[in-house]
């Protein structure tokens, strides 16, 4: 990956399907968890054959959690709602649960928990056997 802090879709796709590849840099989820990458995040988070599906679900949670945590200073509420609509349209089980959690958080921001939303807690819980 040329610049892990500014990845492009092709690099993310290649990394996502290499089951043995480690995170290219510490806090890589912070680099990827941005709405400008929403299309590729949703593509890979909804692909059950993607070895790094969990990572991309985690990035989706990070986007919404950070937006709510900052009272929509990082991303507008409208943009977050559009992101959730797109996630819901995938029909993917993990993303449908993410949308459910996100709508609940938007209605009750006091329920925000950093570890759950921004450090992978909710995403990881979905992938437990």
PDB file of N, CA and C in Angstrom, residues 40-128:
ATOM      1  N   UNK A  40     -16.546   1.695  -0.633  1.00  0.00           N
ATOM      2  CA  UNK A  40     -15.686   0.513  -0.503  1.00  0.00           C
ATOM      3  C   UNK A  40     -15.868  -0.134   0.869  1.00  0.00           C
ATOM      4  N   UNK A  41     -16.100   0.668   1.896  1.00  0.00           N
ATOM      5  CA  UNK A  41     -16.358   0.103   3.228  1.00  0.00           C
ATOM      6  C   UNK A  41     -17.587  -0.790   3.172  1.00  0.00           C
ATOM      7  N   UNK A  42     -18.675  -0.291   2.596  1.00  0.00           N
ATOM      8  CA  UNK A  42     -19.907  -1.083   2.529  1.00  0.00           C
ATOM      9  C   UNK A  42     -19.753  -2.286   1.606  1.00  0.00           C
ATOM     10  N   UNK A  43     -19.024  -2.119   0.517  1.00  0.00           N
ATOM     11  CA  UNK A  43     -18.783  -3.245  -0.401  1.00  0.00           C
ATOM     12  C   UNK A  43     -18.105  -4.400   0.332  1.00  0.00           C
ATOM     13  N   UNK A  44     -17.046  -4.094   1.065  1.00  0.00           N
ATOM     14  CA  UNK A  44     -16.264  -5.142   1.720  1.00  0.00           C
ATOM     15  C   UNK A  44     -16.909  -5.621   3.020  1.00  0.00           C
ATOM     16  N   UNK A  45     -17.611  -4.738   3.711  1.00  0.00           N
ATOM     17  CA  UNK A  45     -18.313  -5.139   4.937  1.00  0.00           C
ATOM     18  C   UNK A  45     -19.490  -6.057   4.631  1.00  0.00           C
ATOM     19  N   UNK A  46     -20.035  -5.941   3.435  1.00  0.00           N
ATOM     20  CA  UNK A  46     -21.197  -6.768   3.070  1.00  0.00           C
ATOM     21  C   UNK A  46     -20.812  -8.037   2.324  1.00  0.00           C
ATOM     22  N   UNK A  47     -19.521  -8.231   2.085  1.00  0.00           N
ATOM     23  CA  UNK A  47     -19.045  -9.401   1.342  1.00  0.00           C
ATOM     24  C   UNK A  47     -18.636 -10.504   2.321  1.00  0.00           C
ATOM     25  N   UNK A  48     -19.497 -11.500   2.473  1.00  0.00           N
ATOM     26  CA  UNK A  48     -19.232 -12.580   3.430  1.00  0.00           C
ATOM     27  C   UNK A  48     -18.022 -13.434   3.056  1.00  0.00           C
ATOM     28  N   UNK A  49     -17.501 -13.279   1.840  1.00  0.00           N
ATOM     29  CA  UNK A  49     -16.306 -14.028   1.448  1.00  0.00           C
ATOM     30  C   UNK A  49     -15.023 -13.236   1.710  1.00  0.00           C
ATOM     31  N   UNK A  50     -15.158 -12.016   2.186  1.00  0.00           N
ATOM     32  CA  UNK A  50     -13.997 -11.155   2.434  1.00  0.00           C
ATOM     33  C   UNK A  50     -13.341 -11.527   3.764  1.00  0.00           C
ATOM     34  N   UNK A  51     -12.063 -11.906   3.740  1.00  0.00           N
ATOM     35  CA  UNK A  51     -11.376 -12.284   4.981  1.00  0.00           C
ATOM     36  C   UNK A  51     -11.327 -11.159   6.021  1.00  0.00           C
ATOM     37  N   UNK A  52     -11.403  -9.923   5.579  1.00  0.00           N
ATOM     38  CA  UNK A  52     -11.316  -8.792   6.506  1.00  0.00           C
ATOM     39  C   UNK A  52     -12.664  -8.070   6.644  1.00  0.00           C
ATOM     40  N   UNK A  53     -13.735  -8.814   6.447  1.00  0.00           N
ATOM     41  CA  UNK A  53     -15.077  -8.244   6.571  1.00  0.00           C
ATOM     42  C   UNK A  53     -15.258  -7.553   7.924  1.00  0.00           C
ATOM     43  N   UNK A  54     -14.812  -8.193   8.983  1.00  0.00           N
ATOM     44  CA  UNK A  54     -14.969  -7.637  10.334  1.00  0.00           C
ATOM     45  C   UNK A  54     -14.331  -6.247  10.436  1.00  0.00           C
ATOM     46  N   UNK A  55     -13.162  -6.072   9.836  1.00  0.00           N
ATOM     47  CA  UNK A  55     -12.478  -4.782   9.864  1.00  0.00           C
ATOM     48  C   UNK A  55     -13.357  -3.695   9.258  1.00  0.00           C
ATOM     49  N   UNK A  56     -14.008  -3.994   8.148  1.00  0.00           N
ATOM     50  CA  UNK A  56     -14.814  -2.983   7.470  1.00  0.00           C
ATOM     51  C   UNK A  56     -16.128  -2.712   8.199  1.00  0.00           C
ATOM     52  N   UNK A  57     -16.680  -3.712   8.861  1.00  0.00           N
ATOM     53  CA  UNK A  57     -17.841  -3.480   9.728  1.00  0.00           C
ATOM     54  C   UNK A  57     -17.403  -2.573  10.882  1.00  0.00           C
ATOM     55  N   UNK A  58     -16.223  -2.835  11.416  1.00  0.00           N
ATOM     56  CA  UNK A  58     -15.665  -2.002  12.487  1.00  0.00           C
ATOM     57  C   UNK A  58     -15.534  -0.548  12.028  1.00  0.00           C
ATOM     58  N   UNK A  59     -15.084  -0.338  10.810  1.00  0.00           N
ATOM     59  CA  UNK A  59     -14.948   1.018  10.274  1.00  0.00           C
ATOM     60  C   UNK A  59     -16.305   1.710  10.166  1.00  0.00           C
ATOM     61  N   UNK A  60     -17.334   0.962   9.803  1.00  0.00           N
ATOM     62  CA  UNK A  60     -18.682   1.533   9.731  1.00  0.00           C
ATOM     63  C   UNK A  60     -19.121   2.016  11.112  1.00  0.00           C
ATOM     64  N   UNK A  61     -18.908   1.188  12.127  1.00  0.00           N
ATOM     65  CA  UNK A  61     -19.243   1.594  13.499  1.00  0.00           C
ATOM     66  C   UNK A  61     -18.441   2.830  13.913  1.00  0.00           C
ATOM     67  N   UNK A  62     -17.190   2.872  13.545  1.00  0.00           N
ATOM     68  CA  UNK A  62     -16.328   3.999  13.895  1.00  0.00           C
ATOM     69  C   UNK A  62     -16.857   5.304  13.299  1.00  0.00           C
ATOM     70  N   UNK A  63     -17.279   5.265  12.057  1.00  0.00           N
ATOM     71  CA  UNK A  63     -17.804   6.466  11.403  1.00  0.00           C
ATOM     72  C   UNK A  63     -18.992   7.023  12.176  1.00  0.00           C
ATOM     73  N   UNK A  64     -19.958   6.162  12.467  1.00  0.00           N
ATOM     74  CA  UNK A  64     -21.171   6.620  13.157  1.00  0.00           C
ATOM     75  C   UNK A  64     -20.860   7.005  14.599  1.00  0.00           C
ATOM     76  N   UNK A  65     -20.101   6.175  15.286  1.00  0.00           N
ATOM     77  CA  UNK A  65     -19.775   6.468  16.676  1.00  0.00           C
ATOM     78  C   UNK A  65     -19.053   7.790  16.833  1.00  0.00           C
ATOM     79  N   UNK A  66     -18.082   8.047  15.974  1.00  0.00           N
ATOM     80  CA  UNK A  66     -17.329   9.292  16.061  1.00  0.00           C
ATOM     81  C   UNK A  66     -18.209  10.488  15.726  1.00  0.00           C
ATOM     82  N   UNK A  67     -19.097  10.335  14.760  1.00  0.00           N
ATOM     83  CA  UNK A  67     -20.009  11.429  14.410  1.00  0.00           C
ATOM     84  C   UNK A  67     -20.909  11.780  15.592  1.00  0.00           C
ATOM     85  N   UNK A  68     -21.496  10.777  16.209  1.00  0.00           N
ATOM     86  CA  UNK A  68     -22.383  11.019  17.353  1.00  0.00           C
ATOM     87  C   UNK A  68     -21.580  11.570  18.532  1.00  0.00           C
ATOM     88  N   UNK A  69     -20.414  10.994  18.781  1.00  0.00           N
ATOM     89  CA  UNK A  69     -19.559  11.421  19.901  1.00  0.00           C
ATOM     90  C   UNK A  69     -19.196  12.894  19.799  1.00  0.00           C
ATOM     91  N   UNK A  70     -18.969  13.380  18.589  1.00  0.00           N
ATOM     92  CA  UNK A  70     -18.558  14.772  18.381  1.00  0.00           C
ATOM     93  C   UNK A  70     -19.738  15.682  18.059  1.00  0.00           C
ATOM     94  N   UNK A  71     -20.941  15.190  18.265  1.00  0.00           N
ATOM     95  CA  UNK A  71     -22.156  15.943  17.937  1.00  0.00           C
ATOM     96  C   UNK A  71     -22.134  16.381  16.468  1.00  0.00           C
ATOM     97  N   UNK A  72     -21.731  15.450  15.602  1.00  0.00           N
ATOM     98  CA  UNK A  72     -21.735  15.603  14.154  1.00  0.00           C
ATOM     99  C   UNK A  72     -20.751  16.662  13.655  1.00  0.00           C
ATOM    100  N   UNK A  73     -19.637  16.800  14.360  1.00  0.00           N
ATOM    101  CA  UNK A  73     -18.585  17.700  13.879  1.00  0.00           C
ATOM    102  C   UNK A  73     -17.673  16.999  12.873  1.00  0.00           C
ATOM    103  N   UNK A  74     -17.550  15.673  12.970  1.00  0.00           N
ATOM    104  CA  UNK A  74     -16.697  14.944  12.024  1.00  0.00           C
ATOM    105  C   UNK A  74     -17.446  14.632  10.736  1.00  0.00           C
ATOM    106  N   UNK A  75     -18.719  14.330  10.850  1.00  0.00           N
ATOM    107  CA  UNK A  75     -19.580  14.038   9.697  1.00  0.00           C
ATOM    108  C   UNK A  75     -20.956  14.606  10.007  1.00  0.00           C
ATOM    109  N   UNK A  76     -21.638  15.134   9.010  1.00  0.00           N
ATOM    110  CA  UNK A  76     -22.968  15.695   9.261  1.00  0.00           C
ATOM    111  C   UNK A  76     -23.972  14.579   9.536  1.00  0.00           C
ATOM    112  N   UNK A  77     -25.002  14.925  10.267  1.00  0.00           N
ATOM    113  CA  UNK A  77     -26.047  13.951  10.570  1.00  0.00           C
ATOM    114  C   UNK A  77     -26.703  13.465   9.279  1.00  0.00           C
ATOM    115  N   UNK A  78     -26.917  14.376   8.334  1.00  0.00           N
ATOM    116  CA  UNK A  78     -27.508  13.983   7.047  1.00  0.00           C
ATOM    117  C   UNK A  78     -26.628  12.968   6.328  1.00  0.00           C
ATOM    118  N   UNK A  79     -25.321  13.209   6.306  1.00  0.00           N
ATOM    119  CA  UNK A  79     -24.408  12.275   5.639  1.00  0.00           C
ATOM    120  C   UNK A  79     -24.393  10.917   6.337  1.00  0.00           C
ATOM    121  N   UNK A  80     -24.467  10.928   7.657  1.00  0.00           N
ATOM    122  CA  UNK A  80     -24.517   9.671   8.410  1.00  0.00           C
ATOM    123  C   UNK A  80     -25.795   8.915   8.068  1.00  0.00           C
ATOM    124  N   UNK A  81     -26.908   9.619   7.982  1.00  0.00           N
ATOM    125  CA  UNK A  81     -28.175   8.959   7.661  1.00  0.00           C
ATOM    126  C   UNK A  81     -28.168   8.375   6.249  1.00  0.00           C
ATOM    127  N   UNK A  82     -27.541   9.057   5.300  1.00  0.00           N
ATOM    128  CA  UNK A  82     -27.402   8.518   3.942  1.00  0.00           C
ATOM    129  C   UNK A  82     -26.541   7.254   3.979  1.00  0.00           C
ATOM    130  N   UNK A  83     -25.471   7.283   4.745  1.00  0.00           N
ATOM    131  CA  UNK A  83     -24.598   6.119   4.915  1.00  0.00           C
ATOM    132  C   UNK A  83     -25.390   4.940   5.469  1.00  0.00           C
ATOM    133  N   UNK A  84     -26.225   5.190   6.455  1.00  0.00           N
ATOM    134  CA  UNK A  84     -27.036   4.122   7.046  1.00  0.00           C
ATOM    135  C   UNK A  84     -28.048   3.568   6.049  1.00  0.00           C
ATOM    136  N   UNK A  85     -28.628   4.437   5.232  1.00  0.00           N
ATOM    137  CA  UNK A  85     -29.561   3.968   4.194  1.00  0.00           C
ATOM    138  C   UNK A  85     -28.848   3.037   3.221  1.00  0.00           C
ATOM    139  N   UNK A  86     -27.653   3.417   2.816  1.00  0.00           N
ATOM    140  CA  UNK A  86     -26.880   2.576   1.893  1.00  0.00           C
ATOM    141  C   UNK A  86     -26.499   1.253   2.546  1.00  0.00           C
ATOM    142  N   UNK A  87     -26.122   1.303   3.813  1.00  0.00           N
ATOM    143  CA  UNK A  87     -25.773   0.074   4.539  1.00  0.00           C
ATOM    144  C   UNK A  87     -26.980  -0.849   4.620  1.00  0.00           C
ATOM    145  N   UNK A  88     -28.141  -0.284   4.889  1.00  0.00           N
ATOM    146  CA  UNK A  88     -29.361  -1.085   4.999  1.00  0.00           C
ATOM    147  C   UNK A  88     -29.707  -1.755   3.671  1.00  0.00           C
ATOM    148  N   UNK A  89     -29.481  -1.040   2.585  1.00  0.00           N
ATOM    149  CA  UNK A  89     -29.799  -1.578   1.252  1.00  0.00           C
ATOM    150  C   UNK A  89     -28.941  -2.782   0.875  1.00  0.00           C
ATOM    151  N   UNK A  90     -27.809  -2.969   1.539  1.00  0.00           N
ATOM    152  CA  UNK A  90     -26.978  -4.138   1.219  1.00  0.00           C
ATOM    153  C   UNK A  90     -27.687  -5.428   1.615  1.00  0.00           C
ATOM    154  N   UNK A  91     -28.543  -5.355   2.638  1.00  0.00           N
ATOM    155  CA  UNK A  91     -29.232  -6.549   3.122  1.00  0.00           C
ATOM    156  C   UNK A  91     -28.338  -7.495   3.907  1.00  0.00           C
ATOM    157  N   UNK A  92     -27.080  -7.124   4.100  1.00  0.00           N
ATOM    158  CA  UNK A  92     -26.139  -7.983   4.825  1.00  0.00           C
ATOM    159  C   UNK A  92     -26.487  -8.008   6.311  1.00  0.00           C
ATOM    160  N   UNK A  93     -26.479  -9.181   6.895  1.00  0.00           N
ATOM    161  CA  UNK A  93     -26.853  -9.365   8.301  1.00  0.00           C
ATOM    162  C   UNK A  93     -26.030  -8.489   9.242  1.00  0.00           C
ATOM    163  N   UNK A  94     -24.715  -8.450   9.041  1.00  0.00           N
ATOM    164  CA  UNK A  94     -23.850  -7.654   9.915  1.00  0.00           C
ATOM    165  C   UNK A  94     -24.166  -6.168   9.793  1.00  0.00           C
ATOM    166  N   UNK A  95     -24.412  -5.720   8.566  1.00  0.00           N
ATOM    167  CA  UNK A  95     -24.707  -4.306   8.371  1.00  0.00           C
ATOM    168  C   UNK A  95     -26.116  -3.947   8.827  1.00  0.00           C
ATOM    169  N   UNK A  96     -27.047  -4.874   8.729  1.00  0.00           N
ATOM    170  CA  UNK A  96     -28.392  -4.599   9.246  1.00  0.00           C
ATOM    171  C   UNK A  96     -28.347  -4.421  10.762  1.00  0.00           C
ATOM    172  N   UNK A  97     -27.547  -5.214  11.441  1.00  0.00           N
ATOM    173  CA  UNK A  97     -27.378  -5.072  12.893  1.00  0.00           C
ATOM    174  C   UNK A  97     -26.691  -3.744  13.201  1.00  0.00           C
ATOM    175  N   UNK A  98     -25.694  -3.397  12.399  1.00  0.00           N
ATOM    176  CA  UNK A  98     -25.005  -2.112  12.544  1.00  0.00           C
ATOM    177  C   UNK A  98     -25.993  -0.952  12.408  1.00  0.00           C
ATOM    178  N   UNK A  99     -26.872  -1.015  11.421  1.00  0.00           N
ATOM    179  CA  UNK A  99     -27.870   0.039  11.213  1.00  0.00           C
ATOM    180  C   UNK A  99     -28.801   0.124  12.424  1.00  0.00           C
ATOM    181  N   UNK A 100     -29.224  -1.016  12.910  1.00  0.00           N
ATOM    182  CA  UNK A 100     -30.096  -1.049  14.098  1.00  0.00           C
ATOM    183  C   UNK A 100     -29.404  -0.378  15.290  1.00  0.00           C
ATOM    184  N   UNK A 101     -28.155  -0.758  15.547  1.00  0.00           N
ATOM    185  CA  UNK A 101     -27.393  -0.145  16.642  1.00  0.00           C
ATOM    186  C   UNK A 101     -27.232   1.361  16.420  1.00  0.00           C
ATOM    187  N   UNK A 102     -26.950   1.742  15.180  1.00  0.00           N
ATOM    188  CA  UNK A 102     -26.700   3.149  14.862  1.00  0.00           C
ATOM    189  C   UNK A 102     -27.943   4.005  15.064  1.00  0.00           C
ATOM    190  N   UNK A 103     -29.078   3.522  14.613  1.00  0.00           N
ATOM    191  CA  UNK A 103     -30.323   4.284  14.790  1.00  0.00           C
ATOM    192  C   UNK A 103     -30.640   4.452  16.272  1.00  0.00           C
ATOM    193  N   UNK A 104     -30.363   3.426  17.050  1.00  0.00           N
ATOM    194  CA  UNK A 104     -30.575   3.509  18.494  1.00  0.00           C
ATOM    195  C   UNK A 104     -29.648   4.562  19.109  1.00  0.00           C
ATOM    196  N   UNK A 105     -28.384   4.573  18.695  1.00  0.00           N
ATOM    197  CA  UNK A 105     -27.433   5.550  19.220  1.00  0.00           C
ATOM    198  C   UNK A 105     -27.827   6.971  18.829  1.00  0.00           C
ATOM    199  N   UNK A 106     -28.261   7.157  17.600  1.00  0.00           N
ATOM    200  CA  UNK A 106     -28.666   8.487  17.145  1.00  0.00           C
ATOM    201  C   UNK A 106     -29.840   9.001  17.978  1.00  0.00           C
ATOM    202  N   UNK A 107     -30.759   8.105  18.311  1.00  0.00           N
ATOM    203  CA  UNK A 107     -31.904   8.486  19.144  1.00  0.00           C
ATOM    204  C   UNK A 107     -31.497   8.735  20.597  1.00  0.00           C
ATOM    205  N   UNK A 108     -30.474   8.019  21.055  1.00  0.00           N
ATOM    206  CA  UNK A 108     -30.041   8.110  22.464  1.00  0.00           C
ATOM    207  C   UNK A 108     -28.519   8.244  22.526  1.00  0.00           C
ATOM    208  N   UNK A 109     -27.989   9.426  22.177  1.00  0.00           N
ATOM    209  CA  UNK A 109     -26.533   9.613  22.147  1.00  0.00           C
ATOM    210  C   UNK A 109     -25.842   9.330  23.481  1.00  0.00           C
ATOM    211  N   UNK A 110     -26.574   9.414  24.567  1.00  0.00           N
ATOM    212  CA  UNK A 110     -25.972   9.148  25.881  1.00  0.00           C
ATOM    213  C   UNK A 110     -25.536   7.691  26.021  1.00  0.00           C
ATOM    214  N   UNK A 111     -25.992   6.826  25.117  1.00  0.00           N
ATOM    215  CA  UNK A 111     -25.606   5.412  25.148  1.00  0.00           C
ATOM    216  C   UNK A 111     -24.224   5.170  24.523  1.00  0.00           C
ATOM    217  N   UNK A 112     -23.612   6.232  24.005  1.00  0.00           N
ATOM    218  CA  UNK A 112     -22.302   6.085  23.363  1.00  0.00           C
ATOM    219  C   UNK A 112     -21.278   5.523  24.343  1.00  0.00           C
ATOM    220  N   UNK A 113     -20.542   4.527  23.885  1.00  0.00           N
ATOM    221  CA  UNK A 113     -19.438   3.934  24.635  1.00  0.00           C
ATOM    222  C   UNK A 113     -18.260   3.826  23.668  1.00  0.00           C
ATOM    223  N   UNK A 114     -17.164   4.500  23.984  1.00  0.00           N
ATOM    224  CA  UNK A 114     -16.026   4.561  23.069  1.00  0.00           C
ATOM    225  C   UNK A 114     -15.531   3.178  22.668  1.00  0.00           C
ATOM    226  N   UNK A 115     -15.354   2.303  23.628  1.00  0.00           N
ATOM    227  CA  UNK A 115     -14.823   0.968  23.324  1.00  0.00           C
ATOM    228  C   UNK A 115     -15.737   0.192  22.381  1.00  0.00           C
ATOM    229  N   UNK A 116     -17.026   0.367  22.533  1.00  0.00           N
ATOM    230  CA  UNK A 116     -17.976  -0.350  21.688  1.00  0.00           C
ATOM    231  C   UNK A 116     -18.017   0.216  20.270  1.00  0.00           C
ATOM    232  N   UNK A 117     -18.044   1.542  20.154  1.00  0.00           N
ATOM    233  CA  UNK A 117     -18.233   2.183  18.852  1.00  0.00           C
ATOM    234  C   UNK A 117     -16.938   2.481  18.105  1.00  0.00           C
ATOM    235  N   UNK A 118     -15.904   2.879  18.809  1.00  0.00           N
ATOM    236  CA  UNK A 118     -14.680   3.338  18.147  1.00  0.00           C
ATOM    237  C   UNK A 118     -13.495   2.399  18.313  1.00  0.00           C
ATOM    238  N   UNK A 119     -13.657   1.366  19.105  1.00  0.00           N
ATOM    239  CA  UNK A 119     -12.549   0.430  19.304  1.00  0.00           C
ATOM    240  C   UNK A 119     -12.954  -1.007  18.979  1.00  0.00           C
ATOM    241  N   UNK A 120     -14.010  -1.164  18.185  1.00  0.00           N
ATOM    242  CA  UNK A 120     -14.350  -2.471  17.646  1.00  0.00           C
ATOM    243  C   UNK A 120     -15.257  -3.360  18.463  1.00  0.00           C
ATOM    244  N   UNK A 121     -15.694  -2.913  19.627  1.00  0.00           N
ATOM    245  CA  UNK A 121     -16.489  -3.773  20.502  1.00  0.00           C
ATOM    246  C   UNK A 121     -17.751  -4.333  19.870  1.00  0.00           C
ATOM    247  N   UNK A 122     -18.575  -3.469  19.303  1.00  0.00           N
ATOM    248  CA  UNK A 122     -19.832  -3.938  18.704  1.00  0.00           C
ATOM    249  C   UNK A 122     -19.587  -4.783  17.457  1.00  0.00           C
ATOM    250  N   UNK A 123     -18.628  -4.388  16.654  1.00  0.00           N
ATOM    251  CA  UNK A 123     -18.316  -5.174  15.453  1.00  0.00           C
ATOM    252  C   UNK A 123     -17.796  -6.549  15.844  1.00  0.00           C
ATOM    253  N   UNK A 124     -16.868  -6.591  16.776  1.00  0.00           N
ATOM    254  CA  UNK A 124     -16.296  -7.871  17.196  1.00  0.00           C
ATOM    255  C   UNK A 124     -17.354  -8.790  17.784  1.00  0.00           C
ATOM    256  N   UNK A 125     -18.290  -8.229  18.525  1.00  0.00           N
ATOM    257  CA  UNK A 125     -19.346  -9.041  19.145  1.00  0.00           C
ATOM    258  C   UNK A 125     -20.187  -9.761  18.097  1.00  0.00           C
ATOM    259  N   UNK A 126     -20.348  -9.152  16.937  1.00  0.00           N
ATOM    260  CA  UNK A 126     -21.148  -9.777  15.880  1.00  0.00           C
ATOM    261  C   UNK A 126     -20.458 -10.996  15.277  1.00  0.00           C
ATOM    262  N   UNK A 127     -19.151 -11.044  15.365  1.00  0.00           N
ATOM    263  CA  UNK A 127     -18.402 -12.114  14.710  1.00  0.00           C
ATOM    264  C   UNK A 127     -18.028 -13.249  15.650  1.00  0.00           C
ATOM    265  N   UNK A 128     -18.489 -13.185  16.889  1.00  0.00           N
ATOM    266  CA  UNK A 128     -18.210 -14.283  17.817  1.00  0.00           C
ATOM    267  C   UNK A 128     -19.019 -15.497  17.423  1.00  0.00           C
TER     268      UNK A 128
END
